[in-house]
Coordinates of C-alpha atoms in Angstrom, one line a residue:
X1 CA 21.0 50.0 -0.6
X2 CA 22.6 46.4 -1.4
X3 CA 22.2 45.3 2.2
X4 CA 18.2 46.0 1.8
X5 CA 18.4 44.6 -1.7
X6 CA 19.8 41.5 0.3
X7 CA 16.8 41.5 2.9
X8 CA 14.0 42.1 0.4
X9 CA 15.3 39.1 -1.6
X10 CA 15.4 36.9 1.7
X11 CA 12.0 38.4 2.3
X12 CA 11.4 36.9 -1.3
X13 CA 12.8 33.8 -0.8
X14 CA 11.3 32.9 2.6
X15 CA 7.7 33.4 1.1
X16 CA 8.2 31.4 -1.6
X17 CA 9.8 28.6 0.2
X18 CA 8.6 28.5 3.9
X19 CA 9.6 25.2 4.4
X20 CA 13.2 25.7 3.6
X21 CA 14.0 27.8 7.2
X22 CA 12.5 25.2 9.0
X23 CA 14.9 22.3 8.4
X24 CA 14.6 18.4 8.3
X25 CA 10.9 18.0 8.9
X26 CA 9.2 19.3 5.9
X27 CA 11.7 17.7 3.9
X28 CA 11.1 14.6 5.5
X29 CA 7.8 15.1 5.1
X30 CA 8.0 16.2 1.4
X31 CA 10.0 12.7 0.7
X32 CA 7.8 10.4 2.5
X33 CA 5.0 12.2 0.4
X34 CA 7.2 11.2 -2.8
X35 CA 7.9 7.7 -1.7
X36 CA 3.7 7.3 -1.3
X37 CA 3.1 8.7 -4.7
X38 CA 5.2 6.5 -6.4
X39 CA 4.1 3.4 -4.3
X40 CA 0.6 4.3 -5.1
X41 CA 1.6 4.2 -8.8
X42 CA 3.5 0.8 -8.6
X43 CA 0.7 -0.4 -6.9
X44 CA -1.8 1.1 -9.6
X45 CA 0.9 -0.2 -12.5
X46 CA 0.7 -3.9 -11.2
X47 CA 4.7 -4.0 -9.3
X48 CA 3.3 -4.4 -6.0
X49 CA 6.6 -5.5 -4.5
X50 CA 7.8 -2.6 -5.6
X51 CA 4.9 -1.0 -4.0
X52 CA 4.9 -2.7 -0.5
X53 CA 8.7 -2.0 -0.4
X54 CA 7.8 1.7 -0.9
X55 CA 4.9 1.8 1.6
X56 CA 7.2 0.0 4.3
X57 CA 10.2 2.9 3.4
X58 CA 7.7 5.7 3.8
X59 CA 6.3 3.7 7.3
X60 CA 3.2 2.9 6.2
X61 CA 3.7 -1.0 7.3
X62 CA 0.1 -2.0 7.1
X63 CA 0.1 -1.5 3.6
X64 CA 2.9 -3.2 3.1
X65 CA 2.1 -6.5 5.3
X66 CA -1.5 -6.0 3.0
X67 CA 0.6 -6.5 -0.4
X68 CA 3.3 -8.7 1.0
X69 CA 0.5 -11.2 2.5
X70 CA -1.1 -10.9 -1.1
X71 CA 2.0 -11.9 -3.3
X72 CA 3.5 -14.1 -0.7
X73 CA 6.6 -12.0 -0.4
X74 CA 7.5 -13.7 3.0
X75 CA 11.2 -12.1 3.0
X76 CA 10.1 -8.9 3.1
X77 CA 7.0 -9.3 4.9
X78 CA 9.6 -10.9 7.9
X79 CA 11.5 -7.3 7.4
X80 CA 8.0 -6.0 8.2
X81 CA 7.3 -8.1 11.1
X82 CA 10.3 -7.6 12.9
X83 CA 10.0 -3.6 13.3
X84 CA 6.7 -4.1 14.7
X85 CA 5.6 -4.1 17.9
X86 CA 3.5 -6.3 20.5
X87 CA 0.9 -3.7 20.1
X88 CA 0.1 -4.2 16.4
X89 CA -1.1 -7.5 17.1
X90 CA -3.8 -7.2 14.2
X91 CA -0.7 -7.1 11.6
X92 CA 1.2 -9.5 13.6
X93 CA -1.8 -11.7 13.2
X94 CA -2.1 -10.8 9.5
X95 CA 1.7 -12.2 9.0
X96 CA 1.6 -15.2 11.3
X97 CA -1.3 -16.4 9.0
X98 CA 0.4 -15.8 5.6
X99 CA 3.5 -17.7 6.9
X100 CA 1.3 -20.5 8.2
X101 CA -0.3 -21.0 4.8
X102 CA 2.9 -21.1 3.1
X103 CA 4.1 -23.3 5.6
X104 CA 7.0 -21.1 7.0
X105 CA 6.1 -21.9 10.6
X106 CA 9.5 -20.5 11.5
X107 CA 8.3 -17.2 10.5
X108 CA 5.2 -17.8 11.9
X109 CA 6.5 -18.5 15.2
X110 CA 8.3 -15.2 15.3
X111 CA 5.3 -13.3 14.3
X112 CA 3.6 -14.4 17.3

């Protein structure tokens, strides 16, 4: 009787949790989700360097080049720029311009 004590309490478990048998994913998933929440709430609270350093954690870099462009955060928005690739050419774009107006034409050569 212990032994099917033991499998109805795995049956338990594994309906409660479903995501736990699975492994990394869902809590990959479940932490990116976190990372967003809080970001959105550091955006909402006014720390948006804090935010756009969240949204870039969680992968969300267009959000993050959106709030680095707007503060003028050019150190992080080079952190951005240089995991991108040539085929997000609309944030490279976004970057190159933010360094050209604050005249970091270094930056905005390696954007292009």
């Amino acid at each position: 009787k212990a032994g099917s004590a033991k499998k109805d309490g795995a049956a338990e478990n594994e309906g409660e949790e479903p995501g736990k048998e699975k492994g990394a994913p869902p809590d990959d998933s479940i932490a990116q989700g976190l990372i967003l929440k809080q970001a959105a709430s550091s955006e909402e609270d006014g720390d948006l360097r804090a935010a756009g350093e969240m949204y870039f954690t969680a992968g969300q870099h267009r959000k993050a080049v959106e709030i680095f462009t707007k503060i003028g955060a050019l150190e992080s928005l080079i952190e951005v720029v240089r995991l991108l690739t040539n085929k997000d050419t609309q944030l490279l774009s976004m970057a190159a311009k933010a360094f050209r107006q604050h005249q970091h034409y270094a930056f905005a050569k390696e954007a292009i």
